[in-house]
CSV table of C-alpha atoms in Angstrom, one decimal:
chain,number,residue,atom,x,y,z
A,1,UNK,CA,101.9,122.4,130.9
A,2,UNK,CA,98.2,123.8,130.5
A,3,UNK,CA,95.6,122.5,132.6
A,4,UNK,CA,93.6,119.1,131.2
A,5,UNK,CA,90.6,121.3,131.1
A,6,UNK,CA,92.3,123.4,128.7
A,7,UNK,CA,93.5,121.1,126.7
A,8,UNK,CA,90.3,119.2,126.3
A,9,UNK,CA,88.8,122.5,125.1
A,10,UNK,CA,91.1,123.1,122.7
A,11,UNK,CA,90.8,119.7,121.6
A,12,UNK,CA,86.9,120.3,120.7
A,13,UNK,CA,87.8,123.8,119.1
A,14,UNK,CA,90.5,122.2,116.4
A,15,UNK,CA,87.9,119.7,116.0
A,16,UNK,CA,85.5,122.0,114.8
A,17,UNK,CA,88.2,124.0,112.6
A,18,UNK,CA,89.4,126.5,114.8
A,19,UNK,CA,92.6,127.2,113.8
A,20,UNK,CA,94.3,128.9,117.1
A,21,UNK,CA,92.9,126.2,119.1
A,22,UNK,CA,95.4,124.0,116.6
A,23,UNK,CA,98.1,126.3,117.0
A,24,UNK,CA,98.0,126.0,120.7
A,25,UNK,CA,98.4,122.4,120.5
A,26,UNK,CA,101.2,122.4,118.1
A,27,UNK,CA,103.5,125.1,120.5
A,28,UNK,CA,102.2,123.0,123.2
A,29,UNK,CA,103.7,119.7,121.8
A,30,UNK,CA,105.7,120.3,118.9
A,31,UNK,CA,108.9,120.3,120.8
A,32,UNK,CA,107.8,116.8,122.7
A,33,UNK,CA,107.4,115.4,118.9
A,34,UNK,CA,110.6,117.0,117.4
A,35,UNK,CA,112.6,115.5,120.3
A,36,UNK,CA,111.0,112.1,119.9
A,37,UNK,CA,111.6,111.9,116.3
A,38,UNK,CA,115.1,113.4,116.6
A,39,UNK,CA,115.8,111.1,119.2
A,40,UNK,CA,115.6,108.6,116.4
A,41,UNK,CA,118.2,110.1,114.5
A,42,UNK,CA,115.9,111.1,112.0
A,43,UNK,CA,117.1,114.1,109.7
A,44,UNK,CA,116.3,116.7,106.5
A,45,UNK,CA,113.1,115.1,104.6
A,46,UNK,CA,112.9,112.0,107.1
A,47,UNK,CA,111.7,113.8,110.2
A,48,UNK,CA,110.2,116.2,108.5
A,49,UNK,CA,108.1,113.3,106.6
A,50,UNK,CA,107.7,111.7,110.2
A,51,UNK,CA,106.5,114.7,112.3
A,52,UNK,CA,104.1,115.9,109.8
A,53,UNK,CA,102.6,112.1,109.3
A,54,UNK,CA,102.2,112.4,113.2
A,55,UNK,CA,100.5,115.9,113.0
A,56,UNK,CA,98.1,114.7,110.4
A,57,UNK,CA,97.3,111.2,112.3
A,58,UNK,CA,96.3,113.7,115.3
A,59,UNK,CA,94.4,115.6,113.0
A,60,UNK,CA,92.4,112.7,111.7
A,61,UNK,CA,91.4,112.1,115.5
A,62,UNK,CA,90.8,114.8,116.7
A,63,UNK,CA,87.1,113.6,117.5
A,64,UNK,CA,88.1,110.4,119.4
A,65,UNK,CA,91.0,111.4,121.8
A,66,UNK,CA,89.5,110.3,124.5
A,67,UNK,CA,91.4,111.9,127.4
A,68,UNK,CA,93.5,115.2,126.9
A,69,UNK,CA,95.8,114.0,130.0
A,70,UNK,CA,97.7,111.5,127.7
A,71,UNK,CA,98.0,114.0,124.5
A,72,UNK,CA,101.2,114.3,125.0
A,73,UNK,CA,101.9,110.1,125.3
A,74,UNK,CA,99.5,109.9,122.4
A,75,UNK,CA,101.8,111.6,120.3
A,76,UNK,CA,104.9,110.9,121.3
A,77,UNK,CA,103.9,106.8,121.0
A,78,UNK,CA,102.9,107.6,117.5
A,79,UNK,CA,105.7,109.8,116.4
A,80,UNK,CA,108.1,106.2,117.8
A,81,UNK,CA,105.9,104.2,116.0
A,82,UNK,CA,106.1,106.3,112.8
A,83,UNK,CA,110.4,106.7,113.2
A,84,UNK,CA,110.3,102.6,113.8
A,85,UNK,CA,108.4,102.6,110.4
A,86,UNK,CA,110.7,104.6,108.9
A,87,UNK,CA,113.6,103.2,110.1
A,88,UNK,CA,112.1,99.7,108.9
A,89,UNK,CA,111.5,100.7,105.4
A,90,UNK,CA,114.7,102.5,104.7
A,91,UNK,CA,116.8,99.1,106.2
A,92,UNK,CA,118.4,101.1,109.1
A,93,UNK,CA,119.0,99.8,112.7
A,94,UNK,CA,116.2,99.2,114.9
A,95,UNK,CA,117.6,101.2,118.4
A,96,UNK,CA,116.5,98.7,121.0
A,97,UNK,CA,114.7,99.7,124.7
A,98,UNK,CA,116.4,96.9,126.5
A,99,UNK,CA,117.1,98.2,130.0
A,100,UNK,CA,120.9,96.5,129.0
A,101,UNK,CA,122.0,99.0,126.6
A,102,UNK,CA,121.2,102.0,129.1
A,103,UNK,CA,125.1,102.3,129.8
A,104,UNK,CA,126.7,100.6,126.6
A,105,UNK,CA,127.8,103.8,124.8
A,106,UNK,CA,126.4,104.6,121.1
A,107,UNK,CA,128.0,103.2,118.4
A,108,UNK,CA,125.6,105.1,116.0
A,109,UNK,CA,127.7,108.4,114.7
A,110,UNK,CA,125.4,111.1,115.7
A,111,UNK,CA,123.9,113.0,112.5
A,112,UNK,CA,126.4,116.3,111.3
A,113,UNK,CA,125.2,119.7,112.8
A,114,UNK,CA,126.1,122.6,111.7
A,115,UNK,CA,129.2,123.2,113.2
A,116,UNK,CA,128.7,126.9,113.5
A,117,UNK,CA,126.0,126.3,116.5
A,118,UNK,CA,128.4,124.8,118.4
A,119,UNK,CA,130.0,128.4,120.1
A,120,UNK,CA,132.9,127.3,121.5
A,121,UNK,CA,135.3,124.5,123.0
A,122,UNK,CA,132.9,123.4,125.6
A,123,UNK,CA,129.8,123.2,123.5
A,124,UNK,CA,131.4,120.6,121.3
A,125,UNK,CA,132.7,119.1,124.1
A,126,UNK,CA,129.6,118.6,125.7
A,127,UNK,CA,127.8,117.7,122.1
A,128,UNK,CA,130.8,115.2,121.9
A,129,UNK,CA,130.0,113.2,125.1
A,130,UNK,CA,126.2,113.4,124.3
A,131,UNK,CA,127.0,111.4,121.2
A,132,UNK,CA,129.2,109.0,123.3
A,133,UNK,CA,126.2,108.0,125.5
A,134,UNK,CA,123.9,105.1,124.6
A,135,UNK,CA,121.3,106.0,122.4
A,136,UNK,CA,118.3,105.5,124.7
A,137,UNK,CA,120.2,107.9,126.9
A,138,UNK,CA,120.6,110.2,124.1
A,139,UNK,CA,116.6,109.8,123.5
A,140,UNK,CA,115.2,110.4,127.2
A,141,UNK,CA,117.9,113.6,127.7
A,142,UNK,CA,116.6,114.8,124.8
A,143,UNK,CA,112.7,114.5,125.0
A,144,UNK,CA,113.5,116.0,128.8
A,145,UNK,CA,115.4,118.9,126.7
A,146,UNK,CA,111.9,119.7,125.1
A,147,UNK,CA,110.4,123.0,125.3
A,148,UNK,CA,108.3,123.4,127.0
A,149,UNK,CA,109.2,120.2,129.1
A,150,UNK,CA,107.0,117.2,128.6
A,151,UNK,CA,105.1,115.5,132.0
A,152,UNK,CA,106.6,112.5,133.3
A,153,UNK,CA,103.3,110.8,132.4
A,154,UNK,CA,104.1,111.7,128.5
A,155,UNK,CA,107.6,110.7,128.8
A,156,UNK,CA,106.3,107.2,130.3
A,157,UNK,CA,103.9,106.8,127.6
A,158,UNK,CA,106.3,107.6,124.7
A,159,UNK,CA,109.0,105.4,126.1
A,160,UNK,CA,106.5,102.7,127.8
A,161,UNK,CA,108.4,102.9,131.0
A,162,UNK,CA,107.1,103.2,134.4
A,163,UNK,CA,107.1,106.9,135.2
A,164,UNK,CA,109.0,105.6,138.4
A,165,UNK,CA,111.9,104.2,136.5
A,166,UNK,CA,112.3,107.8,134.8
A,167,UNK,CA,114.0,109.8,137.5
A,168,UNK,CA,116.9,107.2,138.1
A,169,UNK,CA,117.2,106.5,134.5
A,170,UNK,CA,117.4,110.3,134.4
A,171,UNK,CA,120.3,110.4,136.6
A,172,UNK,CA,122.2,107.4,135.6
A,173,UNK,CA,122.1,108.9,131.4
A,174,UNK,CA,123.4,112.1,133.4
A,175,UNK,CA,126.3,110.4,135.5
A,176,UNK,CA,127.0,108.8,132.2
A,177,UNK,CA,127.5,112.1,130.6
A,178,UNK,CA,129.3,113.3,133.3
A,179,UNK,CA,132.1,110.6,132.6
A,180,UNK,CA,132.0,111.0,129.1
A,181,UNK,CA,132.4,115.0,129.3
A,182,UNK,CA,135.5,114.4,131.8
A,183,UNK,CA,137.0,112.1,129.4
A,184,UNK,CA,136.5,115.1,127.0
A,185,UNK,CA,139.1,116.6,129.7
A,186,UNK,CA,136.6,119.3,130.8
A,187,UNK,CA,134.3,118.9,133.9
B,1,UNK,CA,119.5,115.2,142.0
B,2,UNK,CA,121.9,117.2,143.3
B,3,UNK,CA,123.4,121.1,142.0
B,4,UNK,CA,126.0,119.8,139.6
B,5,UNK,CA,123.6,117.4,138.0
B,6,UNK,CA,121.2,120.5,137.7
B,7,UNK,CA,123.7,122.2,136.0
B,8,UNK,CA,125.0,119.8,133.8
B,9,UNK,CA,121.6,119.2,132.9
B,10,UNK,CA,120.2,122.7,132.3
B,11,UNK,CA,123.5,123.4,130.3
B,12,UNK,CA,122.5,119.7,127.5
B,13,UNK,CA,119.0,121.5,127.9
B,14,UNK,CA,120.3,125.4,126.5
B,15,UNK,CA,122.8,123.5,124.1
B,16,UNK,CA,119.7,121.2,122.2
B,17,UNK,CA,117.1,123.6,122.0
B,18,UNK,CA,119.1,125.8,120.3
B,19,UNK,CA,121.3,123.5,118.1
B,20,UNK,CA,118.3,121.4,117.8
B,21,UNK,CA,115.3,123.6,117.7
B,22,UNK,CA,112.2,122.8,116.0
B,23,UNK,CA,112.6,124.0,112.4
B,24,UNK,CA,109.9,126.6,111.2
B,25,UNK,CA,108.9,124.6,108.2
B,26,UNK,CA,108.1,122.1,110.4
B,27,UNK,CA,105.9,124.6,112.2
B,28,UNK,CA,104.6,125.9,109.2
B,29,UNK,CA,103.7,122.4,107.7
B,30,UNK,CA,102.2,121.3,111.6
B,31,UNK,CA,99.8,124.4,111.8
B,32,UNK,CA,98.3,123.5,107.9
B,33,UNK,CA,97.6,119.7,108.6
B,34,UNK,CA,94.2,121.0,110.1
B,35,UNK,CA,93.5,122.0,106.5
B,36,UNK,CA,92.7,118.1,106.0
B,37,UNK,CA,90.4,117.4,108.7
B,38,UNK,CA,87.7,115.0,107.5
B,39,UNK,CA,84.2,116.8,107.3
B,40,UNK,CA,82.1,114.2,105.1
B,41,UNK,CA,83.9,111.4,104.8
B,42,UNK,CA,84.3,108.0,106.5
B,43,UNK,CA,87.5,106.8,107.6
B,44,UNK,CA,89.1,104.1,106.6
B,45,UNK,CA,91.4,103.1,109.3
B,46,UNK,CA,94.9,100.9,108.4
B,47,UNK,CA,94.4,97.6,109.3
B,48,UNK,CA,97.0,96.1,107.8
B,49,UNK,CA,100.8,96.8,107.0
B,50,UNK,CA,103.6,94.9,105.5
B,51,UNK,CA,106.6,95.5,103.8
B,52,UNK,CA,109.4,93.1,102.1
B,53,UNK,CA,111.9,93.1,98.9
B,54,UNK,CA,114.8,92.8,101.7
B,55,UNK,CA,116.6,90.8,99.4
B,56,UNK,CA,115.8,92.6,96.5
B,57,UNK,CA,116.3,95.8,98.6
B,58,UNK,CA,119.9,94.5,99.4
B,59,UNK,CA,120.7,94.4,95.7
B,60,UNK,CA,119.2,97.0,94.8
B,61,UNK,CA,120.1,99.8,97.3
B,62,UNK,CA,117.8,100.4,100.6
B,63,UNK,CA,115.2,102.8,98.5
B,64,UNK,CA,113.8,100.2,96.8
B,65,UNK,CA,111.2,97.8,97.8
B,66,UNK,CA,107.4,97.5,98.4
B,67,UNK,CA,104.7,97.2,100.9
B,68,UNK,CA,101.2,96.4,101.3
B,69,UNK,CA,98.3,98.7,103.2
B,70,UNK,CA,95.2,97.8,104.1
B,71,UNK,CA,92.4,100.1,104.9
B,72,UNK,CA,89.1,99.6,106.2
B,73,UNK,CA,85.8,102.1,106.4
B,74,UNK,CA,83.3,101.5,109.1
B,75,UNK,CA,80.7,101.1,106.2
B,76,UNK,CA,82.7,97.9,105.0
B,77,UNK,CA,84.6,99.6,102.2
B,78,UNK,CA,88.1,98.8,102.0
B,79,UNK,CA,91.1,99.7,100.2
B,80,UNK,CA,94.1,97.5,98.9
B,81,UNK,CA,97.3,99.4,98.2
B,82,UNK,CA,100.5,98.4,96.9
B,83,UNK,CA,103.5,101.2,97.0
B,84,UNK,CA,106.6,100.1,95.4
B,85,UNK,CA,109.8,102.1,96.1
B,86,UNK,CA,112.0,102.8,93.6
B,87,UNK,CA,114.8,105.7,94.6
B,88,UNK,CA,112.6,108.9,95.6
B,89,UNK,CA,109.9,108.0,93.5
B,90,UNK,CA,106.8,105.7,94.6
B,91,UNK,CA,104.2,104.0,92.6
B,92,UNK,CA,100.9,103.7,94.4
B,93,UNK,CA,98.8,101.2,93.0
B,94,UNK,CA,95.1,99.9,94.4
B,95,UNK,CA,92.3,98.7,94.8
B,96,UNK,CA,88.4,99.7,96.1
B,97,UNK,CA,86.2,96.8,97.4
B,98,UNK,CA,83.1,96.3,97.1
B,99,UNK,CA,84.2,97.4,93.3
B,100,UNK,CA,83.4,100.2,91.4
B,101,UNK,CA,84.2,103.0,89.2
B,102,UNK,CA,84.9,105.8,91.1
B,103,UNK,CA,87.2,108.9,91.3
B,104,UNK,CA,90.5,108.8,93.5
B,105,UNK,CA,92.6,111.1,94.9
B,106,UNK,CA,95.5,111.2,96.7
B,107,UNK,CA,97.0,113.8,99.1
B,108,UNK,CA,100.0,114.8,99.2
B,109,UNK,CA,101.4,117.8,101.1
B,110,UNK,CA,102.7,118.9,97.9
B,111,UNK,CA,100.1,118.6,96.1
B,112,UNK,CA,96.7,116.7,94.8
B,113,UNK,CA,96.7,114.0,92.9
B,114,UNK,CA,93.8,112.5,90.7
B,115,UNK,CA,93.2,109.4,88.8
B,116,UNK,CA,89.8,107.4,88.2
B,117,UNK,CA,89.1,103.8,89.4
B,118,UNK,CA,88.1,101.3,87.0
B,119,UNK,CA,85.1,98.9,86.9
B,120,UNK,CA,87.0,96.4,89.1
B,121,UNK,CA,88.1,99.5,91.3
B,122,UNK,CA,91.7,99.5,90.5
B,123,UNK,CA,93.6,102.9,90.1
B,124,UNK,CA,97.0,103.6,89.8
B,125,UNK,CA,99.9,106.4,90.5
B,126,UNK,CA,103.2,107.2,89.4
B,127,UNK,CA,106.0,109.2,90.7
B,128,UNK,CA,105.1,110.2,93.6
B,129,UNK,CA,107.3,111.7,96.1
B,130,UNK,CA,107.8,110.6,99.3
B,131,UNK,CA,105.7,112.0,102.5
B,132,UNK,CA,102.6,111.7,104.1
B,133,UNK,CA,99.8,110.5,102.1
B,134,UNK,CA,96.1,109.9,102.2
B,135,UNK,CA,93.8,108.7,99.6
B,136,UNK,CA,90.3,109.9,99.0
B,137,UNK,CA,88.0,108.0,97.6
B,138,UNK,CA,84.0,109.1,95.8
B,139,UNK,CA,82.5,105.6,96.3
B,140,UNK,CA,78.8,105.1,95.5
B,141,UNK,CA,78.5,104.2,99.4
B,142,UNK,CA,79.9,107.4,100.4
B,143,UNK,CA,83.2,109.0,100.8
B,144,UNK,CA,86.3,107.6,101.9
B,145,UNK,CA,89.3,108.7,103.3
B,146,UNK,CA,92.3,106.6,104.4
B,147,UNK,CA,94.5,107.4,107.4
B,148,UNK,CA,98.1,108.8,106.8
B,149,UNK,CA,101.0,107.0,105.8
B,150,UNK,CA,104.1,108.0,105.1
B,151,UNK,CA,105.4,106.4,102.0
């Protein structure tokens, strides 16, 4: 993660038009917002649609983000907010963040992948048990997954948690996998 | 934590970002949107947001429906709009307070659209295609532009 100062600077440069200030933001965060919106089970148009809707809100605000530190939350609570949208208008399921459905497992089927990125027996194993876990599980392993890897002050932000709820939550979405992966009969 | 969870972990981590990674159109759309940075124009922030037809959504198949948006300059203008759904296409019809005849456009990542507002400040689109939108609008107390929406 690059320093607050930095990030306030580049900040003021997009402002004013500069486009590799923008750029820097987007590698920055782009994978923090992808994750987020994927995490929703967004596909094709849809997340497309949602991501771009959140680059564009940032875009229009570039002159009033007030403190560079929460960036990351910033976009990550508007990407959910835009998904929740989307979900709403389109009549799908609205996941819920009840601290309950942490270990009920998903009952969502997870969205096709190409089945060619999965390389072998344990890859699809492992993409098998992912889809098993509940889907707030599914959501925090992911926007952990995100490259580069978000702060725990983002990831609190984007899933209103406390940031000291994230580390067990962490670990009880991995024991969960864990179980799920040996019931795939691999360890 | 301790090794196996690392491992287990750092495996998920290799396995999404490359089965999942962020898709370069994406990127390529991302790096553009600072094309439509405002430079003269107020903007006219959503203040309100509601959407129904459930019923008629139900009968009708999920992509149909409507929703209402309204937006509000710091200069008091404000902007009504009405999208109705129907399949891929939307219709985006509105309204500019205080009234007046003015020209409209809408932006779309696709492209521009134009239309002109009437006397009462009404204007209309049709078949629009889905995505982020703004609407930009050459009112005699200044430019406006609305915040994005996906519709």
């Amino acid at each position: 993660m690059a320093p607050n100062t930095d990030i306030a600077q580049l900040v003021r440069d997009a402002s004013h038009g500069d486009q590799r200030a923008w750029d820097a933001i987007i590698h920055q965060f782009q994978g923090l917002v992808w994750s987020t919106v994927r995490g929703f089970r967004l596909t094709g148009a849809d997340a497309a649609d949602v991501t771009q809707t959140t680059w564009l809100k940032l875009v229009e605000h570039l002159d009033r983000i007030q403190d560079p530190a929460r960036l990351g939350g910033w976009l990550a609570t508007t990407a959910r907010h835009e998904c929740l949208r989307c979900l709403r208008t389109s009549g799908r399921t609205i996941p819920t963040d009840d601290e309950a459905t942490l270990d009920r497992a998903s009952s969502q089927p997870q969205p096709e992948i190409d089945a060619d990125l999965l390389r072998d027996e344990r890859d699809s194993a492992l993409w098998r048990a992912f889809s098993r876990i509940s889907e707030r599980c599914q959501r925090l392993l992911r926007i952990l997954a995100a490259d580069p890897p978000p702060t725990y002050e983002d990831i609190s932000l984007a899933f209103d948690m406390p940031i000291g709820s994230i580390g067990p939550t962490r670990q009880r979405c991995l024991d969960r996998l864990r179980v799920e992966l040996a019931a795939e009969g691999v360890g | 934590m301790d090794a196996d969870d690392n491992t287990l972990e750092t495996e998920l981590h290799t396995l999404l970002r490359r089965i999942d990674a962020v898709p370069a159109d994406v990127t390529l759309a991302a790096r553009s949107a600072l094309a439509w940075r405002r430079m003269d124009a107020e903007l006219a922030q959503l203040l309100d947001d509601t959407s129904g037809d459930r019923e008629l959504a139900a009968t009708r198949g999920s992509d149909s429906g409507w929703r209402a948006l309204t937006f509000e300059a710091p200069t008091g203008v404000t902007i009504e709009v009405e999208v109705l759904l129907d399949g891929v296409a939307r219709t985006v019809i509105g309204q500019v307070l205080p009234a007046a005849g003015a020209s409209v456009a809408l932006r779309h990542a696709k492209r521009h659209y134009s239309a002109v507002a009437d006397d009462l400040g009404r204007f209309r689109f049709d078949s629009i295609p889905s995505g982020p939108v703004s609407l930009r609008v050459e009112h005699v107390d200044g430019p406006v532009e609305t915040g994005w929406v996906t519709i």
